Tab-separated table of C-alpha atoms and ligand atoms in Angstrom:
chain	number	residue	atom	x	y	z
A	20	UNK	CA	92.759	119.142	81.058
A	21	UNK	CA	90.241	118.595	83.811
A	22	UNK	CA	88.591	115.314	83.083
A	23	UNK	CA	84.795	114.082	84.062
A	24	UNK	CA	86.647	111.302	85.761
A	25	UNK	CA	89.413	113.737	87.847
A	26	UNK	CA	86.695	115.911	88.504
A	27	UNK	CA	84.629	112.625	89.530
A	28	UNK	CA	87.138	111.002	91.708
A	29	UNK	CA	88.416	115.061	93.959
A	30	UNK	CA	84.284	115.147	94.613
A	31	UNK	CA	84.744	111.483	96.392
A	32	UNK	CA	87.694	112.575	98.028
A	33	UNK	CA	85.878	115.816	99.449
A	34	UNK	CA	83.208	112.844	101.029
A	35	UNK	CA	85.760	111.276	102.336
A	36	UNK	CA	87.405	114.423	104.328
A	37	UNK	CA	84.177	115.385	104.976
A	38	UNK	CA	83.799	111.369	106.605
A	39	UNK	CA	87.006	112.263	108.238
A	40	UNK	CA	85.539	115.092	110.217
A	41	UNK	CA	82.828	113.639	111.243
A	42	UNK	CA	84.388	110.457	112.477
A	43	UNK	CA	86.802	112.594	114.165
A	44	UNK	CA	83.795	114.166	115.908
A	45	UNK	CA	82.223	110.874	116.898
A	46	UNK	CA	85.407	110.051	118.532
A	47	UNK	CA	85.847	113.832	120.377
A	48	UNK	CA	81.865	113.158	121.837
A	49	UNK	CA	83.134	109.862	122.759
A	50	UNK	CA	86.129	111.078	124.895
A	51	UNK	CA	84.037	113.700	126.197
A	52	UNK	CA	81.709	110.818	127.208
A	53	UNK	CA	84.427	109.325	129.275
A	54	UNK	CA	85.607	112.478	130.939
A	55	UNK	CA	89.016	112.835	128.270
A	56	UNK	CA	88.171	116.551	127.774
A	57	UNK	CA	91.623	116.575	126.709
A	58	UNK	CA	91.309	113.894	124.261
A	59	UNK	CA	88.068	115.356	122.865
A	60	UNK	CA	90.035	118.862	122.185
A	61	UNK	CA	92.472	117.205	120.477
A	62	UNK	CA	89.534	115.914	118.123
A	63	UNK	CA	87.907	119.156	118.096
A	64	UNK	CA	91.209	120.301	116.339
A	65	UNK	CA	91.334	117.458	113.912
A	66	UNK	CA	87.957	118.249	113.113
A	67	UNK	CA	88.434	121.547	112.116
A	68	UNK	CA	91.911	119.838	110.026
A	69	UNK	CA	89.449	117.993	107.803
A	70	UNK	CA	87.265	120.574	107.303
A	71	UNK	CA	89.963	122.414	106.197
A	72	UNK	CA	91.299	119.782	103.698
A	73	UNK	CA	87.546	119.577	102.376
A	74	UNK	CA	87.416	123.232	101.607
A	75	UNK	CA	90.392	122.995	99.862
A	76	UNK	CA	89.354	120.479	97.080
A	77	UNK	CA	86.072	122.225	96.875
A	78	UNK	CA	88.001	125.342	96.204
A	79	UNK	CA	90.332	123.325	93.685
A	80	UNK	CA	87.055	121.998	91.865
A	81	UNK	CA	86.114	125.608	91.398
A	82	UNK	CA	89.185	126.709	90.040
A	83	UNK	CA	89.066	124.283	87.183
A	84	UNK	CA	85.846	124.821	86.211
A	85	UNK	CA	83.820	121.612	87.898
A	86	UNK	CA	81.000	121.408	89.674
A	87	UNK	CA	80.900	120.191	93.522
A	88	UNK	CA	78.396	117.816	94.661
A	89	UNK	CA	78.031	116.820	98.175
A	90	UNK	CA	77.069	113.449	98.820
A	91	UNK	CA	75.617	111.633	101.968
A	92	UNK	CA	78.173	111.600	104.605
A	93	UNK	CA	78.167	108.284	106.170
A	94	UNK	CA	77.074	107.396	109.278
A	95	UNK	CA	80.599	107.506	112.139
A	96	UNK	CA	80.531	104.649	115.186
A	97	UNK	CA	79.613	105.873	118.552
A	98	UNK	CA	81.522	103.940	120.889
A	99	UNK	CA	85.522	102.698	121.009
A	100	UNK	CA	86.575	100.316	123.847
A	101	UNK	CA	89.137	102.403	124.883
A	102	UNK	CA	91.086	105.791	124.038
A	103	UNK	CA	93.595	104.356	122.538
A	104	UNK	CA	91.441	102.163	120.637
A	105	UNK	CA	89.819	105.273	118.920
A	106	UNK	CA	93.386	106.286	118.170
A	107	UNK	CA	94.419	103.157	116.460
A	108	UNK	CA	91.300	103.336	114.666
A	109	UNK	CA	92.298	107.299	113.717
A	110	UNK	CA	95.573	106.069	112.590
A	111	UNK	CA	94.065	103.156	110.024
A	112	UNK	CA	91.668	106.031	109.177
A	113	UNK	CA	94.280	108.297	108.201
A	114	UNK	CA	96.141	105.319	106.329
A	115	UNK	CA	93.561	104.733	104.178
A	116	UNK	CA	92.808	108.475	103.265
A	117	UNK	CA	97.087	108.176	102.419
A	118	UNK	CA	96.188	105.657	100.012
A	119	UNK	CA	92.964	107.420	98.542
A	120	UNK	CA	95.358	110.340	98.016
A	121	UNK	CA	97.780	108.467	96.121
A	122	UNK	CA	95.171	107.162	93.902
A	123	UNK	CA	94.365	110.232	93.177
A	124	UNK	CA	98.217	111.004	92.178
A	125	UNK	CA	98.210	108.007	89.904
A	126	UNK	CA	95.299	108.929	88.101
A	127	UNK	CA	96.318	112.690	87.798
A	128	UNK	CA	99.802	111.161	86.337
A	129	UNK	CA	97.987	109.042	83.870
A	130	UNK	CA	96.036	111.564	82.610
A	131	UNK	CA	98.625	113.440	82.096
A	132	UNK	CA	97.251	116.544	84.448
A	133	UNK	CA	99.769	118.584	85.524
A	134	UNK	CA	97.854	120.656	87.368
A	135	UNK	CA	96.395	118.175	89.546
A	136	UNK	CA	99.096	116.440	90.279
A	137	UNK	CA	100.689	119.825	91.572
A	138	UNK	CA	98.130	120.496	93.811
A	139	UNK	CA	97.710	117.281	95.166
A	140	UNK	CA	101.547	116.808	96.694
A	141	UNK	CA	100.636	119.924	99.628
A	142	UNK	CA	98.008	116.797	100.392
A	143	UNK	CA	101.008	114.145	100.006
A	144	UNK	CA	103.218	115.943	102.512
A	145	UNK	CA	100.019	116.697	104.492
A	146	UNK	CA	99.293	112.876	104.873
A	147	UNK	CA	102.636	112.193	106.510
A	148	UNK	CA	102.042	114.864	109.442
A	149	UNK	CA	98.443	113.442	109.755
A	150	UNK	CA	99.548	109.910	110.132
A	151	UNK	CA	103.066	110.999	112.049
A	152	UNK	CA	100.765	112.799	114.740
A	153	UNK	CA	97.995	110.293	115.373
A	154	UNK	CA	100.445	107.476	115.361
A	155	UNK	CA	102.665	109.457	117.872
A	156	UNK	CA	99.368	109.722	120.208
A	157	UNK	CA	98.679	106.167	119.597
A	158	UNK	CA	102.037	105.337	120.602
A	159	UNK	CA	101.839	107.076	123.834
A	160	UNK	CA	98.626	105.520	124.930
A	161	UNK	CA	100.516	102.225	124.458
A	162	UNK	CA	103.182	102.689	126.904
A	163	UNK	CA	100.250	104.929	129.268
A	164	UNK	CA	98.100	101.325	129.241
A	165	UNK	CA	95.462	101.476	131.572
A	166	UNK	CA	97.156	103.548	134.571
A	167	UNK	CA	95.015	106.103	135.698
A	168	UNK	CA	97.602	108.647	136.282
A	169	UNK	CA	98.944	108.599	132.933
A	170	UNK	CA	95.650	108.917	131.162
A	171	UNK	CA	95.223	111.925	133.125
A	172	UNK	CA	98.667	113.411	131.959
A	173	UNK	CA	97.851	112.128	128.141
A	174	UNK	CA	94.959	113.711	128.639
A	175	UNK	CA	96.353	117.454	129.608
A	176	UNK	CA	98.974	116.957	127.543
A	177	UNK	CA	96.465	116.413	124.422
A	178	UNK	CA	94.086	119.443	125.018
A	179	UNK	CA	96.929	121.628	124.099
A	180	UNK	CA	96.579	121.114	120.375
A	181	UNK	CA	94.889	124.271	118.744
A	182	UNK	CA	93.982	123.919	115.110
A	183	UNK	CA	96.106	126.086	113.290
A	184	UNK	CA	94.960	127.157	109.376
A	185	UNK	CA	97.262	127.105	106.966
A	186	UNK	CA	98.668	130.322	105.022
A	187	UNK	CA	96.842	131.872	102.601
A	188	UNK	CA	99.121	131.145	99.964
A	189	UNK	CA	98.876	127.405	100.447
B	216	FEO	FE1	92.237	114.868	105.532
B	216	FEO	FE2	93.275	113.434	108.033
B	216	FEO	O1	93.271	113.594	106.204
């Protein structure tokens, strides 16, 4: 069965994607800000990731019979210090969503909802491409440091990501 609280707890979780796209577009405005075109494409593609993984529980919600509500999105930062700074703070973003998910396993299991718990592993294997790509980035921009010339690579390099939706069967 679908409980009140499971039902409770996915409608947080679609906040927090929803947070995730948002902050994700903060941090794409930011690196167009400071001429990382590159940078902000990346973002632009991440964006569009979340938005995707929103949909998705809204869509699950339906399925079972439960009722979406949107609540207020809260409000990204503006600024990061640097553009690997924004990436670090992607990468403890995207740990933290890990660890919502995995609540959300726990309390599935408890429950005793099958279901749930099914659908909620495509988000498990999900989590370890989102953190394995942002913390490859991240680790990049470490060795980069502040030379000009390999910002500018990082920066080419990143503007070829292109957000690519999953299958329909997924
Ligand atoms: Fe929806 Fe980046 O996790």
């Amino acid at each position: 069965m679908f409980s009140e609280k499971m039902e409770a707890a996915i409608n947080s979780q679609i906040n927090a994607e929803l947070y995730s796209s948002y902050l994700y577009a903060a941090m794409g405005m930011y690196f167009e800000a400071i001429d990382m075109s590159g940078a902000g494409k990346w973002m632009d593609a991440q964006v569009q990731e979340e938005l995707m993984h929103a949909g998705k529980f809204m869509s699950y919600v339906n399925e079972r019979g439960g009722r979406v509500i949107l609540d207020t999105i809260e409000k990204p930062p503006v600024e990061w210090s640097s553009c690997l700074a924004a990436f670090e703070a992607a990468l403890e973003h995207e740990k933290k969503v890990s660890a919502l998910i995995n609540e959300l396993v726990t309390m599935a299991r408890d429950e005793q909802d099958h279901m749930t718990d099914n659908f909620l592993q495509w988000f498990i294997a999900e989590q370890v491409e989102e953190e394995a790509s942002v913390g490859e980035v991240t680790r990049k921009l470490r060795l980069v440091g502040t030379s000009g010339g390999g910002l500018f690579m990082m920066d080419r390099e990143l503007s070829a990501r292109v957000f690519t939706p999953p299958a329909k069967e997924e």
